[in-house]
Coordinates of C-alpha atoms in Angstrom, one line a residue:
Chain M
X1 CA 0.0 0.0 0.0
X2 CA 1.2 3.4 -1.1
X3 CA -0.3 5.1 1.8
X4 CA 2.7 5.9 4.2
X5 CA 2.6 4.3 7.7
X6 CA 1.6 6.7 10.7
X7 CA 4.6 5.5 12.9
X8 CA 7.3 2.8 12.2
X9 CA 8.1 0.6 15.3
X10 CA 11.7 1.3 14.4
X11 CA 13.5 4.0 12.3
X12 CA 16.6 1.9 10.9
X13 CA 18.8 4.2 9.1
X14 CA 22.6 5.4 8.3
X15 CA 24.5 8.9 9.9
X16 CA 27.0 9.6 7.3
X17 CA 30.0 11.5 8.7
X18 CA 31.3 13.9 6.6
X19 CA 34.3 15.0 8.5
X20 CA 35.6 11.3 8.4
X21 CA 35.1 10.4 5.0
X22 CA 37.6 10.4 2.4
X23 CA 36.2 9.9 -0.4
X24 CA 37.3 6.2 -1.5
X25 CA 34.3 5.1 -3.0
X26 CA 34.5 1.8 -1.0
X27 CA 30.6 2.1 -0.3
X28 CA 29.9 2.4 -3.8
X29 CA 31.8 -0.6 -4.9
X30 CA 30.4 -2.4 -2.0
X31 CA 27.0 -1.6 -2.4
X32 CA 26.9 -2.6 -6.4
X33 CA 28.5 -5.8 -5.5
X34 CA 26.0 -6.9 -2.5
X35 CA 23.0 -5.8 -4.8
X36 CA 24.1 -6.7 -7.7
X37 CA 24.7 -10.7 -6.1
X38 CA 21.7 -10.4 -4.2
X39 CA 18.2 -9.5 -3.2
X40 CA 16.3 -8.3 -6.8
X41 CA 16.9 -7.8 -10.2
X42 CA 21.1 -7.2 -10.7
X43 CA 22.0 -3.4 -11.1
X44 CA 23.5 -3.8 -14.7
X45 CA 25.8 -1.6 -16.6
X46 CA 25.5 -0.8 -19.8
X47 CA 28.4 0.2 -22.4
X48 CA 30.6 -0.9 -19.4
X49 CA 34.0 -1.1 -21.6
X50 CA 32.9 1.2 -24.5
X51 CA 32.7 5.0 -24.6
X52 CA 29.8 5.8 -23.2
X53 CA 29.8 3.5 -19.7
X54 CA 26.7 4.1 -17.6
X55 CA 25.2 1.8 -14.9
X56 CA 22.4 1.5 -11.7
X57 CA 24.1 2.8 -8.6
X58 CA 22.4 2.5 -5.2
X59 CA 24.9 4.8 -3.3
X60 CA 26.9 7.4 -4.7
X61 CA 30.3 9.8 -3.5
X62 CA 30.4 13.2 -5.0
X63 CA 32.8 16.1 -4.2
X64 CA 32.1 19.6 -3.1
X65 CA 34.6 22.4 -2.7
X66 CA 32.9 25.0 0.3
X67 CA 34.7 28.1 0.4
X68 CA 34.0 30.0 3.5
X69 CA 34.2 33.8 3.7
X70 CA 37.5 34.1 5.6
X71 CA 40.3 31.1 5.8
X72 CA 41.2 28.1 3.1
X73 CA 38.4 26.1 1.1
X74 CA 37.5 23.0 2.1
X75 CA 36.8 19.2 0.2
X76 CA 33.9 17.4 1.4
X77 CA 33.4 14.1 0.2
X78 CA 29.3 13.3 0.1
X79 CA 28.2 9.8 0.0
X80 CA 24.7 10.1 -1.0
X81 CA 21.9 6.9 -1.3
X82 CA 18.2 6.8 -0.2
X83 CA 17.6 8.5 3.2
X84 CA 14.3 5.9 4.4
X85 CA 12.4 9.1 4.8
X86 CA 9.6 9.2 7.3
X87 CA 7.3 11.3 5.2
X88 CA 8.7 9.8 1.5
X89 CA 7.0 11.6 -1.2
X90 CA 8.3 8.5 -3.8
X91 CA 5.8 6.3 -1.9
X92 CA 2.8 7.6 -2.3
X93 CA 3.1 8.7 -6.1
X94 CA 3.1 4.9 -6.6
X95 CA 0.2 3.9 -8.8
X96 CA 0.5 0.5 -8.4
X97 CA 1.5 -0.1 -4.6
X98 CA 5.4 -1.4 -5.6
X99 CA 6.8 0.6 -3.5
X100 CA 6.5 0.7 0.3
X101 CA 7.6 1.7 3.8
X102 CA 7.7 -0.5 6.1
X103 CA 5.8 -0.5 9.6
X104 CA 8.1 -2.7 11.4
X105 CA 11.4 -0.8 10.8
X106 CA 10.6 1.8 8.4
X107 CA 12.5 1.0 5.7
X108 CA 11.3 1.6 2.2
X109 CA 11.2 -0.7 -0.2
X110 CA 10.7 -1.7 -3.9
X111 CA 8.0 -4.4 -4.9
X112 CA 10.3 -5.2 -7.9
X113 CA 7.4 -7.7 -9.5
X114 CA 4.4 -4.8 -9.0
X115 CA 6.6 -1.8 -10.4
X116 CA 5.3 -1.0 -14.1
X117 CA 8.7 1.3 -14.8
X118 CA 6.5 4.7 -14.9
X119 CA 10.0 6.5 -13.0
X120 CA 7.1 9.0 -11.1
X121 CA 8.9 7.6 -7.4
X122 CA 12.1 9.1 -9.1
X123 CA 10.6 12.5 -10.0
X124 CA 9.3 12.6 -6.6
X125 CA 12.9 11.5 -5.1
X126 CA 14.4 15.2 -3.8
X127 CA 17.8 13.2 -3.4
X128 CA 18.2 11.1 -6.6
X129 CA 18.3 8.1 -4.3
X130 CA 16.0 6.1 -7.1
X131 CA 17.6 4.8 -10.1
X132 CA 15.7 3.2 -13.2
X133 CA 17.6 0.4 -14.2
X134 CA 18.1 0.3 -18.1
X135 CA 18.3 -3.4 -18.8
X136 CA 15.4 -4.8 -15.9
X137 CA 13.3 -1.6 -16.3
X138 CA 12.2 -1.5 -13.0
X139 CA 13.4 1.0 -10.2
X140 CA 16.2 0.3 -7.9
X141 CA 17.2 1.7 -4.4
X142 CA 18.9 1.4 -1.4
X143 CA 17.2 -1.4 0.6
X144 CA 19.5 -0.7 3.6
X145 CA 20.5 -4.1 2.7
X146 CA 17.4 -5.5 4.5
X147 CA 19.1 -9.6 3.0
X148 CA 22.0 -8.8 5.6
X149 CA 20.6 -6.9 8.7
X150 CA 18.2 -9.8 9.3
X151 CA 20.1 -12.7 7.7
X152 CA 21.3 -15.5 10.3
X153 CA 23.2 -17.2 7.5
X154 CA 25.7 -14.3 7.9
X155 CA 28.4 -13.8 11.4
X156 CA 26.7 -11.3 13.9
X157 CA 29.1 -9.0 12.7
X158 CA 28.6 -8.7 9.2
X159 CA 24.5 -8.1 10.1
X160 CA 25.0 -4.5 8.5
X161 CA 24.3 -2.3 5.3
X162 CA 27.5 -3.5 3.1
X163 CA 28.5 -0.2 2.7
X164 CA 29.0 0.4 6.4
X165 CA 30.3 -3.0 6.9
X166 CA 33.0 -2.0 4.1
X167 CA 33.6 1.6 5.2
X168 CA 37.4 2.1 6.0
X169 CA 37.1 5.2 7.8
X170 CA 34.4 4.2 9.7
X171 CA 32.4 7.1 8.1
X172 CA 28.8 5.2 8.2
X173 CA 27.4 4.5 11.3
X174 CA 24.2 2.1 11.2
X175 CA 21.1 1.8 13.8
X176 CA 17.5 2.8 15.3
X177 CA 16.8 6.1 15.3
X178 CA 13.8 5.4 17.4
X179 CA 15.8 4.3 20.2
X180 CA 17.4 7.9 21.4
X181 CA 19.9 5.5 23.8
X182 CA 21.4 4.1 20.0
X183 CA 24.5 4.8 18.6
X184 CA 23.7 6.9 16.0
X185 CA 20.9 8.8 18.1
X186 CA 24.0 9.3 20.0
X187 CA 26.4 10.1 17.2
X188 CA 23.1 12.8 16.0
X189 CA 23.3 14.7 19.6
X190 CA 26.8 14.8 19.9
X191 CA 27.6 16.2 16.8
X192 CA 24.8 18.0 15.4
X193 CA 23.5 15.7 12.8
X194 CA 21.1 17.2 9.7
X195 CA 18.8 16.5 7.7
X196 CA 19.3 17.0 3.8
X197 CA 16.9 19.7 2.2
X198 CA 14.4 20.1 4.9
X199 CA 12.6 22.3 3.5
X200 CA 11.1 19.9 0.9
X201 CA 9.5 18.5 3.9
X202 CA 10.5 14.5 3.5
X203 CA 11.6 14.4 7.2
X204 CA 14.9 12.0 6.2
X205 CA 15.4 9.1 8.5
X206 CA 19.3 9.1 7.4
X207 CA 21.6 11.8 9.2
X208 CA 24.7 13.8 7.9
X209 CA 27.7 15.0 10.5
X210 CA 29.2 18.2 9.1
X211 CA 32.6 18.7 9.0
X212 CA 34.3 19.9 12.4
X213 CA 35.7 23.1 12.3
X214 CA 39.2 23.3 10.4
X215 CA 42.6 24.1 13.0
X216 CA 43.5 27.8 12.9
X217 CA 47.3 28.1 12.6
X218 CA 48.3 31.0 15.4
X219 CA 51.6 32.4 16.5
X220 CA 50.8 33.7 19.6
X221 CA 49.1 30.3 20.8
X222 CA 53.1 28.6 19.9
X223 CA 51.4 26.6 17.4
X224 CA 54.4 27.5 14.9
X225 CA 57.0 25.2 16.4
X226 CA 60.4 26.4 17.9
X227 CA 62.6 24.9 15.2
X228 CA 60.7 26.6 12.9
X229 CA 63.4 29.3 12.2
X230 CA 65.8 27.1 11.5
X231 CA 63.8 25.6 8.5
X232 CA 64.1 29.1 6.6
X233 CA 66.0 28.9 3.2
X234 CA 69.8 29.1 3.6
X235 CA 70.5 30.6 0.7
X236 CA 68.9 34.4 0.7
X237 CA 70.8 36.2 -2.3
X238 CA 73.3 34.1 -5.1
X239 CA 77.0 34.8 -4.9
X240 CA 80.2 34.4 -7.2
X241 CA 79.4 33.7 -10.7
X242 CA 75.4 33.5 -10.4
X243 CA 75.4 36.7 -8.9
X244 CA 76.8 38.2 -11.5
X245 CA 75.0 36.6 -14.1
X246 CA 71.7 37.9 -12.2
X247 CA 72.9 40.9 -12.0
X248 CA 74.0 41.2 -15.1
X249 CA 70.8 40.1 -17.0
X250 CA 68.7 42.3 -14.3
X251 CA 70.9 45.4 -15.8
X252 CA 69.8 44.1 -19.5
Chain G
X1 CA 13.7 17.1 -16.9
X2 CA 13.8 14.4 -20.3
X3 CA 11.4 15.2 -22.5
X4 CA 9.9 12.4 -23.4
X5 CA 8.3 12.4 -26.8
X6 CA 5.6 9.6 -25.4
X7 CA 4.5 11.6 -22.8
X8 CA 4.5 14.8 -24.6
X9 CA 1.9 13.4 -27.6
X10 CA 0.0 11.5 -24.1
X11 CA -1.2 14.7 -22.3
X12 CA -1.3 17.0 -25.4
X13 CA -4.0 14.5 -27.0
X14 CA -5.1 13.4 -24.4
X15 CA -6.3 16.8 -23.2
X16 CA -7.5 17.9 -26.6
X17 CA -10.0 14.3 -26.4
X18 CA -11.2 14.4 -23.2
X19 CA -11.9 18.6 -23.8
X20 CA -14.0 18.1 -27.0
X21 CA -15.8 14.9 -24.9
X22 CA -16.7 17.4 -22.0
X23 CA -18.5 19.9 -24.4
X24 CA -19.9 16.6 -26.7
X25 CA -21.6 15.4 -23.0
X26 CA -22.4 18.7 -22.2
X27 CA -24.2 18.8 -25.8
X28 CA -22.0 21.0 -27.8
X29 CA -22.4 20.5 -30.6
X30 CA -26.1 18.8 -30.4
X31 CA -24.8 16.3 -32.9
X32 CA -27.3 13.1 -33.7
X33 CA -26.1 10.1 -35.8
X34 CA -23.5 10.1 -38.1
X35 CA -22.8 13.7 -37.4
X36 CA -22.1 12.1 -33.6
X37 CA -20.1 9.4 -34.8
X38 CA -17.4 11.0 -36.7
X39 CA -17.4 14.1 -33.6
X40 CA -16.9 10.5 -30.6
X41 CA -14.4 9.0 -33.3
X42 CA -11.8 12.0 -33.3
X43 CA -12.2 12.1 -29.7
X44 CA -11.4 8.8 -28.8
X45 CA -8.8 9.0 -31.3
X46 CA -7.0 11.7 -29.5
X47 CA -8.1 10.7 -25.4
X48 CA -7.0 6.7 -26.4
X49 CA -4.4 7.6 -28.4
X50 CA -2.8 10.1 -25.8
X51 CA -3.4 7.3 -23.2
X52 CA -1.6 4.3 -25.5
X53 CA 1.3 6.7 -25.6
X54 CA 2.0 6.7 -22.3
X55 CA 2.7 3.1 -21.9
X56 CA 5.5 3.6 -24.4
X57 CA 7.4 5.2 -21.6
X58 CA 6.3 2.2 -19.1
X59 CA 9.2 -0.3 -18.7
X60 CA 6.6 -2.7 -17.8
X61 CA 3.5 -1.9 -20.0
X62 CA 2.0 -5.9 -19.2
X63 CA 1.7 -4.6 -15.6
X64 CA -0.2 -1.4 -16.3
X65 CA -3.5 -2.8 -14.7
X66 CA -1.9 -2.6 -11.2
X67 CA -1.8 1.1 -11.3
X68 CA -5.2 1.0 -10.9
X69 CA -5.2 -0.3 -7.2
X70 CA -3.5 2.9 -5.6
X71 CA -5.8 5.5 -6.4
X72 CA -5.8 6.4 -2.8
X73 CA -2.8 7.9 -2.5
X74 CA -1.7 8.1 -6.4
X75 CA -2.8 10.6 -8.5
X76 CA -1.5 8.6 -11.6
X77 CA -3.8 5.6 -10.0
X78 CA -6.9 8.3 -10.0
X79 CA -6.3 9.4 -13.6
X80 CA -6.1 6.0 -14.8
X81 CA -9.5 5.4 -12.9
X82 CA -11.4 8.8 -14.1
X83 CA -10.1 7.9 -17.9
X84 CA -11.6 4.7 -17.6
X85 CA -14.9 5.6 -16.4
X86 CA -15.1 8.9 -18.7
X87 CA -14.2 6.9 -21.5
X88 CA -16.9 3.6 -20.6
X89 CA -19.6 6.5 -19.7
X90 CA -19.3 8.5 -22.8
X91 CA -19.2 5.6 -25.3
X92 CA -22.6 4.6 -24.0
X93 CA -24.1 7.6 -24.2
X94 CA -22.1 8.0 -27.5
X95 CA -24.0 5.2 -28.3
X96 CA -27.5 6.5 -27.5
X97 CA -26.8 9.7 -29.6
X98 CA -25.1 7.4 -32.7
X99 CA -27.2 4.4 -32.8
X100 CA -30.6 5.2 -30.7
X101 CA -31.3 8.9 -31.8
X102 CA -31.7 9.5 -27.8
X103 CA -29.8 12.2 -25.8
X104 CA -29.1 10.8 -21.8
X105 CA -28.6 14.0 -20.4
X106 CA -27.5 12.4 -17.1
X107 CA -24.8 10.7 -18.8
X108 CA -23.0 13.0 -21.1
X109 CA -23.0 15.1 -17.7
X110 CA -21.2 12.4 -15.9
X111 CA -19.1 11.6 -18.7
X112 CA -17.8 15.6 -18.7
X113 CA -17.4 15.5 -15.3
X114 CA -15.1 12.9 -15.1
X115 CA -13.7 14.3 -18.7
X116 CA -12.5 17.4 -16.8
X117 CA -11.1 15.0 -13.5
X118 CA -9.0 13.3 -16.0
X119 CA -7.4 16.1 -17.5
X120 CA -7.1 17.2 -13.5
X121 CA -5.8 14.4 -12.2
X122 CA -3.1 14.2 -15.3
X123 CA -2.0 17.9 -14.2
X124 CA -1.8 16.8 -10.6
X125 CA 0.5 14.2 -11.7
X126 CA 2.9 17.3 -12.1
X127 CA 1.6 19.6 -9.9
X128 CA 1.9 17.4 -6.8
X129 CA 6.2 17.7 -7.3
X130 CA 7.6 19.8 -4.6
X131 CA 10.9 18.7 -6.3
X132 CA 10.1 20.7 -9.6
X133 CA 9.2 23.9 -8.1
X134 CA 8.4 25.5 -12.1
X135 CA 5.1 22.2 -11.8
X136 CA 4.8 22.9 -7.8
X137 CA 1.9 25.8 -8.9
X138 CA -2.1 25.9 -9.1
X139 CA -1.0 27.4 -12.3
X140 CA 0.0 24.3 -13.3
X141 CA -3.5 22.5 -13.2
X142 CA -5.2 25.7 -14.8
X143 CA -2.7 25.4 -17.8
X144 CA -3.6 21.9 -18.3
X145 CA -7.7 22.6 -18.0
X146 CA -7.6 25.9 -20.3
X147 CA -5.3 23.8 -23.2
X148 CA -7.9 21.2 -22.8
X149 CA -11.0 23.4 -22.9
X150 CA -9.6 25.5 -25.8
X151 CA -8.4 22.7 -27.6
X152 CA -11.9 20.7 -27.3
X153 CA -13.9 23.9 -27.8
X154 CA -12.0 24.0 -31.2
X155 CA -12.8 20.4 -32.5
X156 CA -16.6 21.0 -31.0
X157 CA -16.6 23.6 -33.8
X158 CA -17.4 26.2 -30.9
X159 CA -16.1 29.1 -32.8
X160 CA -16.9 32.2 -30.5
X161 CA -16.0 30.3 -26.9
X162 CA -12.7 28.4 -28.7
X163 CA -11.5 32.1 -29.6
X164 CA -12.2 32.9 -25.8
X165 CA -10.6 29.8 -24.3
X166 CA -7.7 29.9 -26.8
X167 CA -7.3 33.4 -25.4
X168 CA -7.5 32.3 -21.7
X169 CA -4.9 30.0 -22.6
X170 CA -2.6 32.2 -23.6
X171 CA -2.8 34.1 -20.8
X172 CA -3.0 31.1 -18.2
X173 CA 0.7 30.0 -19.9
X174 CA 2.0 33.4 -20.1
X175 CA 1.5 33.5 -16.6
X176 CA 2.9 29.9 -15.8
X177 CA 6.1 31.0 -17.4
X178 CA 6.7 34.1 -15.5
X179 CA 6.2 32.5 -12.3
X180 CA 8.4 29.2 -13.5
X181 CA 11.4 31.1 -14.1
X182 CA 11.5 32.3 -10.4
X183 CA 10.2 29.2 -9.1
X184 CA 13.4 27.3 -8.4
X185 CA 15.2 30.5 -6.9
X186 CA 11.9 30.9 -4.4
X187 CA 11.8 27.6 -3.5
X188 CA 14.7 27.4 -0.9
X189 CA 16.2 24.7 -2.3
X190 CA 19.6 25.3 -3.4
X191 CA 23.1 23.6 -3.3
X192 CA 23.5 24.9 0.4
X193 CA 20.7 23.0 1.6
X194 CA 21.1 20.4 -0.8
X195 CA 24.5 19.4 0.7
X196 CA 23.6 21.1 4.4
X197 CA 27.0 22.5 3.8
X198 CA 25.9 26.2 3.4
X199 CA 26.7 27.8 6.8
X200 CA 30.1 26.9 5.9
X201 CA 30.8 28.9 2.8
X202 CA 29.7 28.9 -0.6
X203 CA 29.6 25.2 -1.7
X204 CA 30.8 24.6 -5.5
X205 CA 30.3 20.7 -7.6
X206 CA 34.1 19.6 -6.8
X207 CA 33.9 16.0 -8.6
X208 CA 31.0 14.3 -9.7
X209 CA 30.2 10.6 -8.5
X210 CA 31.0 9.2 -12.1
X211 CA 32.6 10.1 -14.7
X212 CA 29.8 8.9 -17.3
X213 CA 26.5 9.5 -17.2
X214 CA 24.1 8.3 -15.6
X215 CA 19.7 7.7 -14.9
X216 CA 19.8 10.8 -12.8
X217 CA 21.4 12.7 -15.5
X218 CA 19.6 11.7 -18.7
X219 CA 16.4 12.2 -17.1
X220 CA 16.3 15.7 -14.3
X221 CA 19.4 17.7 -15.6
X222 CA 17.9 18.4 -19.2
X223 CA 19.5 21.3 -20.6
X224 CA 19.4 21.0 -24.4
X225 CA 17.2 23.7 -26.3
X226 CA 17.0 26.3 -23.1
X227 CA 19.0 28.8 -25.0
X228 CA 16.1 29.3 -27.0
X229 CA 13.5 28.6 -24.8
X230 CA 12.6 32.4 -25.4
X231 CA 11.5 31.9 -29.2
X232 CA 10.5 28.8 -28.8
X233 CA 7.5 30.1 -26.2
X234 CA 6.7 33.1 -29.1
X235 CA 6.6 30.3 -31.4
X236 CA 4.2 28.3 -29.5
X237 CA 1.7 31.0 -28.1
X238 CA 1.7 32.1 -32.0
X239 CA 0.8 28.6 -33.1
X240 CA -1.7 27.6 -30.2
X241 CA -3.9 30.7 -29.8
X242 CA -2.8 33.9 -32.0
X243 CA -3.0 31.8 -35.7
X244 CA -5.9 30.1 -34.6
X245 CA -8.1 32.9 -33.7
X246 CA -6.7 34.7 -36.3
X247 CA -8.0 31.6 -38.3
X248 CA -11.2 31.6 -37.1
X249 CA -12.2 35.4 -36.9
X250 CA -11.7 35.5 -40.7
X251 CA -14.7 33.7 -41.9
X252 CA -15.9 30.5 -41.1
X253 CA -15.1 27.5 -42.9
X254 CA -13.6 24.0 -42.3
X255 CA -10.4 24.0 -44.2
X256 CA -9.7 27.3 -42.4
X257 CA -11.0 25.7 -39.0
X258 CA -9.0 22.8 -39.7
X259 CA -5.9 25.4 -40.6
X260 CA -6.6 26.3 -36.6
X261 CA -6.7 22.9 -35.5
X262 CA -3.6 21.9 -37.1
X263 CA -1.9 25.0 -35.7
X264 CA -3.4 25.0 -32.2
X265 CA -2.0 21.2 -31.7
X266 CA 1.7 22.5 -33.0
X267 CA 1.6 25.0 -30.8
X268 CA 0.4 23.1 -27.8
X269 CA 2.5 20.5 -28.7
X270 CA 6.1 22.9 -28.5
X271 CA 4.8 24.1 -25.6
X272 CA 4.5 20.9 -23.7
X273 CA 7.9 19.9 -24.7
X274 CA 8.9 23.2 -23.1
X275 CA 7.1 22.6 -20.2
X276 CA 9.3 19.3 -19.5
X277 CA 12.8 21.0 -21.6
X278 CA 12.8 23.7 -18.9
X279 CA 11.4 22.0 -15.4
X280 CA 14.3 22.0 -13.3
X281 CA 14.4 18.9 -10.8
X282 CA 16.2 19.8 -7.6
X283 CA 18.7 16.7 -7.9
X284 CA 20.7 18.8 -10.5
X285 CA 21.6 20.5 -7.6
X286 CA 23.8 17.4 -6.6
X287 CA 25.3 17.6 -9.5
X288 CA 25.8 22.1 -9.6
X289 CA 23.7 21.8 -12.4
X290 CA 21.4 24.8 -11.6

């Protein structure tokens, strides 16, 4: 049913920290592979050797540049896939009932056998979290890797989103949001986690850390250190036979 | 956002089939018999037509009659369910006029009814995007009803109210365009909030994800043909209201009228590809595409 769920009796979701991610695209590579392998139609590529390469991605890392007013600009690597939002407009554009949030642990899903290809869940997608797939015609997303959080076949500690269970840096953080004693309800508090466009209105399940403020360099604090002196160029003005070349081709 | 030529011919034709049914239930023209058949024929032609032209841009077209079951929440589910019913009422009282000589009042005004919801719910369909602020806009609907009225008012052979409606049309699109062009700038949404990275500094598109293309791409970040987006709206409000009344106020006859028909549906039909050429979806924003 296309008719979003009052409450969910969880909120499973991701907080994304963007002052710890460095842009590897491990997530990515992950993610394709798990859901590629796994639950629903394979996320194909097409052209994938020729010139014109393009292919379904669930999760995706792009790059911004942020240049404050005052001070250095600053590279922010931004993992971006479906944020499970608690008021998700691509659900209830659904003509045919494919695509769902869940009550039990609000994650939203795809009905891959009910969806007719129409792309309307995309339109309505704020994040570009949705993804028609050219060769299945039917739309992907982010399942939070619902065939490993619940899957027994797999070790305890693998019972995660691939893409957190791959992340090097320890940049994605997985868990409840409905439980405010959870890690990443913690992770939220503590460092000021926010929502992605809220003024669309799609109340995002998924949290993002900003960056920390940068580390001012300041002399008076003694943050230049005392050898520093001794690391100035040696060599202040050329002598002997450079000299006078310099000198003489300054003259000419 | 893509425009799609399937969906462009859908809710231009559509519109014009289900306008000239509303005014043949409403009894304009009072036709009888044959007269009737040929007026149902071109309109079915255009509302069924417009409607197979949609599936082309299904991926699963054999799964169409599930979109019927979420009409709910759906507004594509409610126009598939007020095309249906306009279209099953108005062929029987189609039938009444063609085959029985008998006009059922009651059911050419139900059959208009649901006529207009169609073309309603179809504009919803775009309307209801908060992520295309240039659709987010009661203009948006009003545009879609005043094509279709115009449009059917024409093929009714309405000559004095089609030069009226063509005429509100103009206006009602004039007006969609001005307030388009400022609608993604007054939305809010921008590449600060976008990335939540605004109270930083100015935030610029560093790298993108890939360095192909991609779905997202081919579909919202559109940009071919807005550079003359300007002549091209001259060119359609000449061809969809100006030529046609033009047309019609000269004297009346049908290879002038049909002179206006063929001109209103170019016009119509360059402005609907504008009206997808030019929607900006907020993803582009990802991608520092606006």
């Amino acid at each position: 049913m296309t008719t979003l769920p009052q409450s969910t009796n969880r909120k499973l979701g991701l907080v994304i920290d963007l002052d710890t991610c460095v842009g590897c695209h491990a997530c990515v590579i992950s993610c394709k592979g798990w859901n590629t392998e796994n639950y629903g139609a394979p996320l194909s590529d097409t052209d994938a050797y020729g010139s014109d390469p393009s292919g379904t991605f669930l999760n995706r890392v792009h790059s911004y540049e942020v240049q404050p007013t005052q001070g250095e600009a600053q590279l922010i690597h931004f993992p971006k896939s479906c944020l499970h939002c608690e008021d998700a407009p691509c659900v209830t554009v659904c003509p045919t009932g494919a695509s769902y949030k869940r009550v039990e642990d609000g994650i939203v899903l795809v009905n891959e056998s009910d969806c007719i290809g129409c792309g309307l869940c995309a339109w309505a997608c704020p994040y570009g979290a949705r993804e028609m797939d050219a060769v299945e015609k039917v739309m992907k997303k982010c399942t939070l890797c619902v065939d490993r959080i619940y899957n027994e076949n797999l070790p305890e500690v693998d019972r995660e989103p691939a893409c957190v269970r791959t992340c090097p840096a320890g940049a994605r953080h997985f868990g409840d949001f409905a439980d405010p004693d959870s890690h990443v309800s913690k992770l939220t508090a503590e460092r000021g986690g926010m929502d992605l466009m809220p003024e669309q209105g799609t109340k995002p399940v998924n949290k993002y850390l900003p960056p920390r403020p940068k580390d001012t360099l300041s002399e008076s604090a003694g943050d230049i250190d005392i050898l520093a002196p001794y690391l100035e160029p040696v060599a202040q003005e050329a002598k002997g036979f450079l000299g006078w070349l310099d000198k003489t081709l300054e003259k000419l | 956002m893509h425009p799609a030529p399937s969906v462009i011919f859908f809710t231009v034709f559509s519109g014009i089939g289900f306008g000239l049914l509303t005014f043949l239930g409403l009894g304009y023209p009072g036709v009888m018999g044959w007269t009737a058949f040929a007026f149902f024929a071109i309109a079915y032609v255009c509302a069924v037509g417009g409607l197979m032209s949609s599936t082309f841009h299904l991926g699963h077209p054999e799964r169409a009659l599930k979109a019927f079951t979420q009409w709910r929440s759906s507004w594509l589910s409610r126009e598939g369910w007020c095309a249906v019913i306009a279209l099953l009422v108005m062929a029987v009282y189609g039938m009444g006029l063609v085959f029985f000589g008998e006009r059922w009042t009651i059911l050419g005004l139900i059959g208009s009814v649901f006529s207009v919801l169609t073309v309603f719910t179809t504009s919803m369909i775009y309307t209801q995007l908060k992520t295309i602020p240039r659709w987010n806009s009661t203009a948006t609907p009003a545009m879609f009803l005043s094509y279709a009225f115009a449009g059917g008012a024409l093929l009714a052979g309405q000559i004095t109210l089609a030069m009226a409606l063509l005429a509100i049309a103009a206006v009602v699109q004039v007006f969609l365009w001005a307030q388009g062009d400022g609608a993604l700038a007054g939305s809010g949404t921008s590449m600060a909030t976008a990335t939540g990275l605004g109270n930083i500094g100015s935030v610029r598109a560093f790298e993108p994800p890939h360095t192909g293309t991609n779905y997202l791409l081919k579909e919202f970040a559109y940009v071919v043909g807005r550079k003359h987006s300007q002549k091209l709206r001259i060119i359609s409000i000449v061809l969809m209201a100006v030529l046609p009344i033009a047309l019609l106020a000269a004297s009346f006859s049908h290879m002038l009228a049909l002179l206006a028909v063929i001109s209103h549906v170019a016009g119509a039909l360059v402005s609907r590809w504008l009206f997808f050429a030019e929607a900006e979806h907020v993803v582009g924003l990802y991608y520092g595409k606006r």
